[in-house]
Amino acid sequence: MMKKTLIIFIFIILITTTLAYSTAIYVGDLGQLGASEKTPVAKYNLRVYSVSITVENNQITSITITVASSIPGNYNIYARVTSGSCSATATWNNVDLSTQRTLSSSLTPQCSYTPPGAAVEVGGEPV
Amino acid sequence: MKGRLPNFLFLFFLIITFFILFSILEAYSTLITISEVEPLPGRSSITYLLSKYTGSHGRFNFMVETRSVRLQPTGAYVNSAVITLYWSVESPPGQNGRNFIISVRLYDDEGRSLTSGSVTVCLLKSTNSGSYTITLSNTNIDDVAKVETSIRDDGHWC
């Protein structure tokens, strides 16, 4: 009698949990897990307010960026400078982006600054 | 033996049930971790294109470099950009320098232009750097995926 009650109880838990889970996925129409309208996924947008390069003897020697995020937190940030076929990357780890931050770094290798110019990609991800 | 079989099945059933429940709870806690603790990337990178121009008119050579670009925000909106240039301009006697058109254009993730602006500036041969403000229409900073500058020779001495 005790055993039957326990089995029925476990069955009810299983069925209820399965129904709740499948309903959540169905109602949420999830493109990605956890992204239903009722439980919005927090998405961060990196905001780059300024990019500045230092050029000495036609070589890009350093970079300064001002960066923020739509979601405060600690981020690993990188800035990749590409000019012609040359590319150099600066990285900053565990940067607190609760407010705007200005980050500077020297670049290695030092790329020539040639026409039509240089592309600077600034990116980051939460720590 | 007959008496032990139900006990064995019962234990087997209990273990399977435990694993199923554990898996569901584990998956659910992972969802919570992904969606609420660690933000997912909306836009994880932005590209700035800093332009450099070289050219000449007759025996007079020009070189203009974009050294920095700064977007000026008001709240979440950008309404102007400040560009710092470095240049080397040669001009004939009686001319102070050369006019150049400096432009900036902002793009979204799909490569659509959000806003743009330009300014014509006289780059003097007696100096070699300066900052210029370009007015833009109000643009949400979170829509900006690419910032592109360009430098064009206006074709006139100044």
PDB file of C-alpha atoms in Angstrom:
ATOM      1  CA  MET A   1       0.000   0.000   0.000  1.00  0.00           C
ATOM      2  CA  MET A   2       2.834   2.344   0.995  1.00  0.00           C
ATOM      3  CA  LYS A   3       4.801   1.357  -2.108  1.00  0.00           C
ATOM      4  CA  LYS A   4       1.857   2.035  -4.431  1.00  0.00           C
ATOM      5  CA  THR A   5       1.306   5.457  -2.902  1.00  0.00           C
ATOM      6  CA  LEU A   6       4.953   6.323  -3.367  1.00  0.00           C
ATOM      7  CA  ILE A   7       4.930   5.179  -7.006  1.00  0.00           C
ATOM      8  CA  ILE A   8       1.805   7.208  -7.733  1.00  0.00           C
ATOM      9  CA  PHE A   9       3.316  10.237  -6.019  1.00  0.00           C
ATOM     10  CA  ILE A  10       6.520  10.005  -8.098  1.00  0.00           C
ATOM     11  CA  PHE A  11       4.455   9.547 -11.271  1.00  0.00           C
ATOM     12  CA  ILE A  12       2.495  12.697 -10.513  1.00  0.00           C
ATOM     13  CA  ILE A  13       5.701  14.675  -9.924  1.00  0.00           C
ATOM     14  CA  LEU A  14       7.182  13.374 -13.169  1.00  0.00           C
ATOM     15  CA  ILE A  15       4.108  14.141 -15.250  1.00  0.00           C
ATOM     16  CA  THR A  16       3.665  17.611 -13.702  1.00  0.00           C
ATOM     17  CA  THR A  17       7.307  18.560 -14.216  1.00  0.00           C
ATOM     18  CA  THR A  18       7.323  17.286 -17.789  1.00  0.00           C
ATOM     19  CA  LEU A  19       4.104  19.155 -18.602  1.00  0.00           C
ATOM     20  CA  ALA A  20       5.382  22.391 -17.038  1.00  0.00           C
ATOM     21  CA  TYR A  21       8.681  22.174 -18.855  1.00  0.00           C
ATOM     22  CA  SER A  22       7.177  21.354 -22.262  1.00  0.00           C
ATOM     23  CA  THR A  23       4.531  24.090 -21.819  1.00  0.00           C
ATOM     24  CA  ALA A  24       7.216  26.658 -20.990  1.00  0.00           C
ATOM     25  CA  ILE A  25       9.122  25.806 -24.156  1.00  0.00           C
ATOM     26  CA  TYR A  26       5.937  25.755 -26.273  1.00  0.00           C
ATOM     27  CA  VAL A  27       4.553  29.044 -24.936  1.00  0.00           C
ATOM     28  CA  GLY A  28       7.927  30.761 -25.063  1.00  0.00           C
ATOM     29  CA  ASP A  29       8.422  29.823 -28.734  1.00  0.00           C
ATOM     30  CA  LEU A  30      12.082  29.684 -28.006  1.00  0.00           C
ATOM     31  CA  GLY A  31      14.662  30.435 -30.584  1.00  0.00           C
ATOM     32  CA  GLN A  32      17.131  29.843 -27.864  1.00  0.00           C
ATOM     33  CA  LEU A  33      16.606  28.256 -24.493  1.00  0.00           C
ATOM     34  CA  GLY A  34      15.565  30.648 -21.782  1.00  0.00           C
ATOM     35  CA  ALA A  35      14.609  33.401 -24.203  1.00  0.00           C
ATOM     36  CA  SER A  36      10.839  33.510 -23.858  1.00  0.00           C
ATOM     37  CA  GLU A  37       9.091  36.846 -23.502  1.00  0.00           C
ATOM     38  CA  LYS A  38       8.428  36.178 -19.853  1.00  0.00           C
ATOM     39  CA  THR A  39      12.057  35.439 -19.091  1.00  0.00           C
ATOM     40  CA  PRO A  40      14.003  37.813 -21.326  1.00  0.00           C
ATOM     41  CA  VAL A  41      17.653  37.016 -21.810  1.00  0.00           C
ATOM     42  CA  ALA A  42      19.929  39.805 -20.683  1.00  0.00           C
ATOM     43  CA  LYS A  43      21.889  40.960 -23.720  1.00  0.00           C
ATOM     44  CA  TYR A  44      24.809  43.339 -23.559  1.00  0.00           C
ATOM     45  CA  ASN A  45      25.694  45.880 -26.196  1.00  0.00           C
ATOM     46  CA  LEU A  46      29.243  47.059 -26.153  1.00  0.00           C
ATOM     47  CA  ARG A  47      29.430  50.833 -26.628  1.00  0.00           C
ATOM     48  CA  VAL A  48      32.589  52.312 -28.061  1.00  0.00           C
ATOM     49  CA  TYR A  49      32.589  56.094 -27.750  1.00  0.00           C
ATOM     50  CA  SER A  50      36.029  56.848 -29.088  1.00  0.00           C
ATOM     51  CA  VAL A  51      39.002  55.325 -30.806  1.00  0.00           C
ATOM     52  CA  SER A  52      42.346  57.052 -30.990  1.00  0.00           C
ATOM     53  CA  ILE A  53      45.622  55.847 -32.430  1.00  0.00           C
ATOM     54  CA  THR A  54      49.116  57.174 -31.926  1.00  0.00           C
ATOM     55  CA  VAL A  55      51.268  57.312 -35.050  1.00  0.00           C
ATOM     56  CA  GLU A  56      55.030  57.751 -34.936  1.00  0.00           C
ATOM     57  CA  ASN A  57      57.125  57.616 -38.093  1.00  0.00           C
ATOM     58  CA  ASN A  58      54.078  56.329 -39.936  1.00  0.00           C
ATOM     59  CA  GLN A  59      53.806  53.364 -37.498  1.00  0.00           C
ATOM     60  CA  ILE A  60      50.719  52.822 -35.335  1.00  0.00           C
ATOM     61  CA  THR A  61      52.326  52.503 -31.927  1.00  0.00           C
ATOM     62  CA  SER A  62      49.444  52.624 -29.470  1.00  0.00           C
ATOM     63  CA  ILE A  63      45.682  52.797 -29.132  1.00  0.00           C
ATOM     64  CA  THR A  64      43.259  54.441 -26.739  1.00  0.00           C
ATOM     65  CA  ILE A  65      39.579  53.558 -26.587  1.00  0.00           C
ATOM     66  CA  THR A  66      36.638  54.709 -24.518  1.00  0.00           C
ATOM     67  CA  VAL A  67      34.260  51.850 -23.938  1.00  0.00           C
ATOM     68  CA  ALA A  68      31.095  51.056 -21.980  1.00  0.00           C
ATOM     69  CA  SER A  69      28.412  48.397 -21.910  1.00  0.00           C
ATOM     70  CA  SER A  70      24.629  48.451 -21.758  1.00  0.00           C
ATOM     71  CA  ILE A  71      24.898  45.939 -18.909  1.00  0.00           C
ATOM     72  CA  PRO A  72      27.342  46.858 -16.134  1.00  0.00           C
ATOM     73  CA  GLY A  73      29.836  44.221 -15.163  1.00  0.00           C
ATOM     74  CA  ASN A  74      33.355  43.013 -15.695  1.00  0.00           C
ATOM     75  CA  TYR A  75      34.448  42.356 -19.246  1.00  0.00           C
ATOM     76  CA  ASN A  76      37.480  41.207 -21.163  1.00  0.00           C
ATOM     77  CA  ILE A  77      38.083  43.807 -23.875  1.00  0.00           C
ATOM     78  CA  TYR A  78      40.181  43.674 -27.031  1.00  0.00           C
ATOM     79  CA  ALA A  79      41.041  46.164 -29.781  1.00  0.00           C
ATOM     80  CA  ARG A  80      42.348  44.811 -33.073  1.00  0.00           C
ATOM     81  CA  VAL A  81      44.029  47.280 -35.408  1.00  0.00           C
ATOM     82  CA  THR A  82      44.349  46.245 -39.043  1.00  0.00           C
ATOM     83  CA  SER A  83      46.176  48.278 -41.652  1.00  0.00           C
ATOM     84  CA  GLY A  84      46.905  46.613 -44.970  1.00  0.00           C
ATOM     85  CA  SER A  85      47.943  43.053 -44.218  1.00  0.00           C
ATOM     86  CA  CYS A  86      49.277  43.913 -40.762  1.00  0.00           C
ATOM     87  CA  SER A  87      47.248  43.356 -37.614  1.00  0.00           C
ATOM     88  CA  ALA A  88      47.941  44.067 -33.944  1.00  0.00           C
ATOM     89  CA  THR A  89      45.768  43.385 -30.931  1.00  0.00           C
ATOM     90  CA  ALA A  90      45.607  44.938 -27.487  1.00  0.00           C
ATOM     91  CA  THR A  91      43.694  43.256 -24.658  1.00  0.00           C
ATOM     92  CA  TRP A  92      42.417  44.331 -21.265  1.00  0.00           C
ATOM     93  CA  ASN A  93      41.189  41.767 -18.775  1.00  0.00           C
ATOM     94  CA  ASN A  94      38.511  42.037 -16.129  1.00  0.00           C
ATOM     95  CA  VAL A  95      37.573  45.643 -16.900  1.00  0.00           C
ATOM     96  CA  ASP A  96      34.786  47.052 -14.767  1.00  0.00           C
ATOM     97  CA  LEU A  97      32.300  48.621 -17.199  1.00  0.00           C
ATOM     98  CA  SER A  98      29.841  49.955 -14.658  1.00  0.00           C
ATOM     99  CA  THR A  99      30.805  53.345 -16.128  1.00  0.00           C
ATOM    100  CA  GLN A 100      32.648  54.492 -19.236  1.00  0.00           C
ATOM    101  CA  ARG A 101      36.289  53.458 -19.196  1.00  0.00           C
ATOM    102  CA  THR A 102      39.221  54.804 -21.175  1.00  0.00           C
ATOM    103  CA  LEU A 103      41.772  52.127 -21.962  1.00  0.00           C
ATOM    104  CA  SER A 104      45.203  52.550 -23.505  1.00  0.00           C
ATOM    105  CA  SER A 105      47.804  50.106 -24.682  1.00  0.00           C
ATOM    106  CA  SER A 106      50.862  49.953 -26.865  1.00  0.00           C
ATOM    107  CA  LEU A 107      50.634  47.780 -29.966  1.00  0.00           C
ATOM    108  CA  THR A 108      52.877  44.988 -31.155  1.00  0.00           C
ATOM    109  CA  PRO A 109      53.643  44.658 -34.006  1.00  0.00           C
ATOM    110  CA  GLN A 110      53.586  48.275 -35.051  1.00  0.00           C
ATOM    111  CA  CYS A 111      51.692  48.431 -38.331  1.00  0.00           C
ATOM    112  CA  SER A 112      52.327  51.038 -41.020  1.00  0.00           C
ATOM    113  CA  TYR A 113      49.484  53.509 -41.379  1.00  0.00           C
ATOM    114  CA  THR A 114      48.825  53.301 -45.095  1.00  0.00           C
ATOM    115  CA  PRO A 115      45.934  54.474 -47.319  1.00  0.00           C
ATOM    116  CA  PRO A 116      43.023  53.869 -47.330  1.00  0.00           C
ATOM    117  CA  GLY A 117      43.456  53.701 -43.555  1.00  0.00           C
ATOM    118  CA  ALA A 118      43.112  51.399 -40.595  1.00  0.00           C
ATOM    119  CA  ALA A 119      40.249  49.335 -39.223  1.00  0.00           C
ATOM    120  CA  VAL A 120      39.908  49.148 -35.468  1.00  0.00           C
ATOM    121  CA  GLU A 121      37.651  46.420 -34.120  1.00  0.00           C
ATOM    122  CA  VAL A 122      36.781  46.770 -30.454  1.00  0.00           C
ATOM    123  CA  GLY A 123      35.096  43.817 -28.799  1.00  0.00           C
ATOM    124  CA  GLY A 124      34.462  42.248 -25.445  1.00  0.00           C
ATOM    125  CA  GLU A 125      32.682  39.588 -23.462  1.00  0.00           C
ATOM    126  CA  PRO A 126      31.614  39.250 -19.865  1.00  0.00           C
ATOM    127  CA  VAL A 127      34.112  37.689 -17.498  1.00  0.00           C
TER     128      VAL A 127
ATOM    129  CA  MET B   1      12.669 -15.021  -5.691  1.00  0.00           C
ATOM    130  CA  LYS B   2       9.130 -14.083  -6.617  1.00  0.00           C
ATOM    131  CA  GLY B   3       9.000 -11.934  -3.508  1.00  0.00           C
ATOM    132  CA  ARG B   4      12.244 -10.091  -4.349  1.00  0.00           C
ATOM    133  CA  LEU B   5      11.444  -9.179  -7.967  1.00  0.00           C
ATOM    134  CA  PRO B   6       9.037  -6.319  -7.156  1.00  0.00           C
ATOM    135  CA  ASN B   7      11.596  -4.858  -4.730  1.00  0.00           C
ATOM    136  CA  PHE B   8      14.266  -4.897  -7.434  1.00  0.00           C
ATOM    137  CA  LEU B   9      11.918  -3.277  -9.976  1.00  0.00           C
ATOM    138  CA  PHE B  10      10.909  -0.707  -7.418  1.00  0.00           C
ATOM    139  CA  LEU B  11      14.535   0.217  -6.689  1.00  0.00           C
ATOM    140  CA  PHE B  12      15.311   0.312 -10.411  1.00  0.00           C
ATOM    141  CA  PHE B  13      12.337   2.574 -10.981  1.00  0.00           C
ATOM    142  CA  LEU B  14      13.389   4.845  -8.127  1.00  0.00           C
ATOM    143  CA  ILE B  15      16.922   5.222  -9.523  1.00  0.00           C
ATOM    144  CA  ILE B  16      15.654   6.033 -13.034  1.00  0.00           C
ATOM    145  CA  THR B  17      13.187   8.530 -11.600  1.00  0.00           C
ATOM    146  CA  PHE B  18      15.928  10.158  -9.593  1.00  0.00           C
ATOM    147  CA  PHE B  19      18.109  10.598 -12.694  1.00  0.00           C
ATOM    148  CA  ILE B  20      15.229  12.020 -14.747  1.00  0.00           C
ATOM    149  CA  LEU B  21      14.330  14.520 -12.034  1.00  0.00           C
ATOM    150  CA  PHE B  22      17.971  15.411 -11.511  1.00  0.00           C
ATOM    151  CA  SER B  23      18.451  16.015 -15.262  1.00  0.00           C
ATOM    152  CA  ILE B  24      15.392  18.253 -15.471  1.00  0.00           C
ATOM    153  CA  LEU B  25      16.462  20.332 -12.489  1.00  0.00           C
ATOM    154  CA  GLU B  26      20.002  20.556 -13.813  1.00  0.00           C
ATOM    155  CA  ALA B  27      18.750  21.747 -17.222  1.00  0.00           C
ATOM    156  CA  TYR B  28      16.475  24.288 -15.594  1.00  0.00           C
ATOM    157  CA  SER B  29      19.212  25.697 -13.365  1.00  0.00           C
ATOM    158  CA  THR B  30      21.463  25.958 -16.443  1.00  0.00           C
ATOM    159  CA  LEU B  31      18.753  27.985 -18.180  1.00  0.00           C
ATOM    160  CA  ILE B  32      18.567  30.338 -15.221  1.00  0.00           C
ATOM    161  CA  THR B  33      22.354  30.677 -15.207  1.00  0.00           C
ATOM    162  CA  ILE B  34      22.495  31.454 -18.931  1.00  0.00           C
ATOM    163  CA  SER B  35      19.577  33.844 -19.046  1.00  0.00           C
ATOM    164  CA  GLU B  36      19.918  35.750 -15.818  1.00  0.00           C
ATOM    165  CA  VAL B  37      23.457  35.586 -14.548  1.00  0.00           C
ATOM    166  CA  GLU B  38      25.567  35.835 -17.684  1.00  0.00           C
ATOM    167  CA  PRO B  39      24.340  38.279 -20.326  1.00  0.00           C
ATOM    168  CA  LEU B  40      24.374  37.113 -23.909  1.00  0.00           C
ATOM    169  CA  PRO B  41      25.948  39.211 -26.638  1.00  0.00           C
ATOM    170  CA  GLY B  42      23.651  41.701 -28.352  1.00  0.00           C
ATOM    171  CA  ARG B  43      26.574  43.424 -29.985  1.00  0.00           C
ATOM    172  CA  SER B  44      29.936  42.263 -28.793  1.00  0.00           C
ATOM    173  CA  SER B  45      32.100  44.270 -31.176  1.00  0.00           C
ATOM    174  CA  ILE B  46      32.164  47.588 -33.036  1.00  0.00           C
ATOM    175  CA  THR B  47      34.407  48.565 -35.916  1.00  0.00           C
ATOM    176  CA  TYR B  48      35.908  51.980 -36.563  1.00  0.00           C
ATOM    177  CA  LEU B  49      37.384  52.709 -39.970  1.00  0.00           C
ATOM    178  CA  LEU B  50      39.998  55.456 -39.707  1.00  0.00           C
ATOM    179  CA  SER B  51      40.796  56.785 -43.147  1.00  0.00           C
ATOM    180  CA  LYS B  52      44.060  58.057 -44.556  1.00  0.00           C
ATOM    181  CA  TYR B  53      44.326  60.077 -47.748  1.00  0.00           C
ATOM    182  CA  THR B  54      47.351  60.712 -49.901  1.00  0.00           C
ATOM    183  CA  GLY B  55      47.272  62.634 -53.161  1.00  0.00           C
ATOM    184  CA  SER B  56      48.789  65.434 -55.115  1.00  0.00           C
ATOM    185  CA  HIS B  57      47.946  68.323 -57.391  1.00  0.00           C
ATOM    186  CA  GLY B  58      50.759  69.050 -59.765  1.00  0.00           C
ATOM    187  CA  ARG B  59      53.930  69.110 -57.694  1.00  0.00           C
ATOM    188  CA  PHE B  60      52.058  69.719 -54.433  1.00  0.00           C
ATOM    189  CA  ASN B  61      51.560  66.695 -52.214  1.00  0.00           C
ATOM    190  CA  PHE B  62      48.899  66.086 -49.592  1.00  0.00           C
ATOM    191  CA  MET B  63      48.629  63.596 -46.774  1.00  0.00           C
ATOM    192  CA  VAL B  64      45.725  63.568 -44.324  1.00  0.00           C
ATOM    193  CA  GLU B  65      45.279  61.011 -41.553  1.00  0.00           C
ATOM    194  CA  THR B  66      42.409  60.372 -39.162  1.00  0.00           C
ATOM    195  CA  ARG B  67      43.998  59.974 -35.760  1.00  0.00           C
ATOM    196  CA  SER B  68      40.886  59.747 -33.590  1.00  0.00           C
ATOM    197  CA  VAL B  69      37.105  59.633 -33.711  1.00  0.00           C
ATOM    198  CA  ARG B  70      34.905  60.424 -30.751  1.00  0.00           C
ATOM    199  CA  LEU B  71      31.133  60.027 -30.727  1.00  0.00           C
ATOM    200  CA  GLN B  72      29.446  62.654 -28.567  1.00  0.00           C
ATOM    201  CA  PRO B  73      26.518  61.119 -26.699  1.00  0.00           C
ATOM    202  CA  THR B  74      23.586  62.830 -25.076  1.00  0.00           C
ATOM    203  CA  GLY B  75      22.148  60.086 -22.927  1.00  0.00           C
ATOM    204  CA  ALA B  76      21.866  57.030 -25.129  1.00  0.00           C
ATOM    205  CA  TYR B  77      21.943  59.069 -28.338  1.00  0.00           C
ATOM    206  CA  VAL B  78      24.818  60.263 -30.475  1.00  0.00           C
ATOM    207  CA  ASN B  79      24.385  63.604 -32.199  1.00  0.00           C
ATOM    208  CA  SER B  80      27.881  64.559 -33.285  1.00  0.00           C
ATOM    209  CA  ALA B  81      31.334  63.196 -33.880  1.00  0.00           C
ATOM    210  CA  VAL B  82      34.678  64.834 -33.265  1.00  0.00           C
ATOM    211  CA  ILE B  83      37.459  63.845 -35.639  1.00  0.00           C
ATOM    212  CA  THR B  84      41.103  64.626 -35.024  1.00  0.00           C
ATOM    213  CA  LEU B  85      43.248  64.910 -38.139  1.00  0.00           C
ATOM    214  CA  TYR B  86      46.934  65.039 -38.766  1.00  0.00           C
ATOM    215  CA  TRP B  87      48.085  66.354 -42.146  1.00  0.00           C
ATOM    216  CA  SER B  88      50.908  67.512 -44.316  1.00  0.00           C
ATOM    217  CA  VAL B  89      49.806  69.880 -47.079  1.00  0.00           C
ATOM    218  CA  GLU B  90      51.865  71.690 -49.689  1.00  0.00           C
ATOM    219  CA  SER B  91      50.416  74.655 -51.550  1.00  0.00           C
ATOM    220  CA  PRO B  92      51.594  77.229 -54.093  1.00  0.00           C
ATOM    221  CA  PRO B  93      52.736  80.690 -52.944  1.00  0.00           C
ATOM    222  CA  GLY B  94      49.781  82.867 -52.007  1.00  0.00           C
ATOM    223  CA  GLN B  95      47.662  79.875 -50.928  1.00  0.00           C
ATOM    224  CA  ASN B  96      47.317  78.959 -47.264  1.00  0.00           C
ATOM    225  CA  GLY B  97      46.321  75.353 -47.723  1.00  0.00           C
ATOM    226  CA  ARG B  98      43.858  72.960 -49.317  1.00  0.00           C
ATOM    227  CA  ASN B  99      40.177  72.252 -48.709  1.00  0.00           C
ATOM    228  CA  PHE B 100      39.231  68.724 -47.760  1.00  0.00           C
ATOM    229  CA  ILE B 101      35.829  67.151 -47.116  1.00  0.00           C
ATOM    230  CA  ILE B 102      35.777  65.086 -43.955  1.00  0.00           C
ATOM    231  CA  SER B 103      32.855  62.700 -43.526  1.00  0.00           C
ATOM    232  CA  VAL B 104      31.632  60.269 -40.934  1.00  0.00           C
ATOM    233  CA  ARG B 105      28.919  57.675 -41.387  1.00  0.00           C
ATOM    234  CA  LEU B 106      27.398  55.277 -38.837  1.00  0.00           C
ATOM    235  CA  TYR B 107      26.111  51.829 -39.813  1.00  0.00           C
ATOM    236  CA  ASP B 108      23.985  49.215 -38.081  1.00  0.00           C
ATOM    237  CA  ASP B 109      24.554  45.453 -37.960  1.00  0.00           C
ATOM    238  CA  GLU B 110      22.998  44.901 -41.386  1.00  0.00           C
ATOM    239  CA  GLY B 111      25.260  47.497 -42.978  1.00  0.00           C
ATOM    240  CA  ARG B 112      22.461  50.060 -43.293  1.00  0.00           C
ATOM    241  CA  SER B 113      23.455  53.673 -42.932  1.00  0.00           C
ATOM    242  CA  LEU B 114      22.049  55.199 -39.736  1.00  0.00           C
ATOM    243  CA  THR B 115      23.298  58.742 -40.140  1.00  0.00           C
ATOM    244  CA  SER B 116      26.105  60.671 -41.737  1.00  0.00           C
ATOM    245  CA  GLY B 117      27.617  64.104 -41.791  1.00  0.00           C
ATOM    246  CA  SER B 118      30.457  65.969 -43.360  1.00  0.00           C
ATOM    247  CA  VAL B 119      32.389  69.182 -43.040  1.00  0.00           C
ATOM    248  CA  THR B 120      34.680  71.018 -45.434  1.00  0.00           C
ATOM    249  CA  VAL B 121      37.838  72.196 -43.756  1.00  0.00           C
ATOM    250  CA  CYS B 122      40.824  74.196 -44.871  1.00  0.00           C
ATOM    251  CA  LEU B 123      43.954  72.318 -43.869  1.00  0.00           C
ATOM    252  CA  LEU B 124      46.685  74.883 -43.565  1.00  0.00           C
ATOM    253  CA  LYS B 125      50.213  74.196 -44.702  1.00  0.00           C
ATOM    254  CA  SER B 126      51.459  76.090 -41.645  1.00  0.00           C
ATOM    255  CA  THR B 127      49.918  73.617 -39.195  1.00  0.00           C
ATOM    256  CA  ASN B 128      49.537  69.867 -39.123  1.00  0.00           C
ATOM    257  CA  SER B 129      46.734  68.857 -36.775  1.00  0.00           C
ATOM    258  CA  GLY B 130      43.275  69.852 -35.649  1.00  0.00           C
ATOM    259  CA  SER B 131      39.923  68.591 -34.407  1.00  0.00           C
ATOM    260  CA  TYR B 132      36.623  69.059 -36.222  1.00  0.00           C
ATOM    261  CA  THR B 133      33.057  68.473 -35.108  1.00  0.00           C
ATOM    262  CA  ILE B 134      30.604  66.864 -37.496  1.00  0.00           C
ATOM    263  CA  THR B 135      26.907  67.097 -36.725  1.00  0.00           C
ATOM    264  CA  LEU B 136      24.843  63.920 -36.953  1.00  0.00           C
ATOM    265  CA  SER B 137      21.169  63.208 -36.536  1.00  0.00           C
ATOM    266  CA  ASN B 138      20.226  61.582 -33.230  1.00  0.00           C
ATOM    267  CA  THR B 139      21.223  57.924 -33.314  1.00  0.00           C
ATOM    268  CA  ASN B 140      20.952  55.354 -30.565  1.00  0.00           C
ATOM    269  CA  ILE B 141      24.450  54.322 -29.534  1.00  0.00           C
ATOM    270  CA  ASP B 142      23.274  50.699 -29.221  1.00  0.00           C
ATOM    271  CA  ASP B 143      22.398  50.615 -32.925  1.00  0.00           C
ATOM    272  CA  VAL B 144      25.871  51.590 -34.031  1.00  0.00           C
ATOM    273  CA  ALA B 145      27.910  48.653 -35.303  1.00  0.00           C
ATOM    274  CA  LYS B 146      30.365  50.483 -37.555  1.00  0.00           C
ATOM    275  CA  VAL B 147      31.789  53.997 -37.704  1.00  0.00           C
ATOM    276  CA  GLU B 148      33.375  54.964 -40.983  1.00  0.00           C
ATOM    277  CA  THR B 149      35.359  58.100 -41.723  1.00  0.00           C
ATOM    278  CA  SER B 150      36.410  59.337 -45.136  1.00  0.00           C
ATOM    279  CA  ILE B 151      38.620  62.114 -46.470  1.00  0.00           C
ATOM    280  CA  ARG B 152      38.205  63.670 -49.933  1.00  0.00           C
ATOM    281  CA  ASP B 153      40.115  66.393 -51.710  1.00  0.00           C
ATOM    282  CA  ASP B 154      37.708  69.267 -52.343  1.00  0.00           C
ATOM    283  CA  GLY B 155      39.819  70.397 -55.268  1.00  0.00           C
ATOM    284  CA  HIS B 156      40.246  73.978 -54.081  1.00  0.00           C
ATOM    285  CA  TRP B 157      43.052  75.911 -52.480  1.00  0.00           C
ATOM    286  CA  CYS B 158      42.232  78.011 -49.493  1.00  0.00           C
TER     287      CYS B 158
END
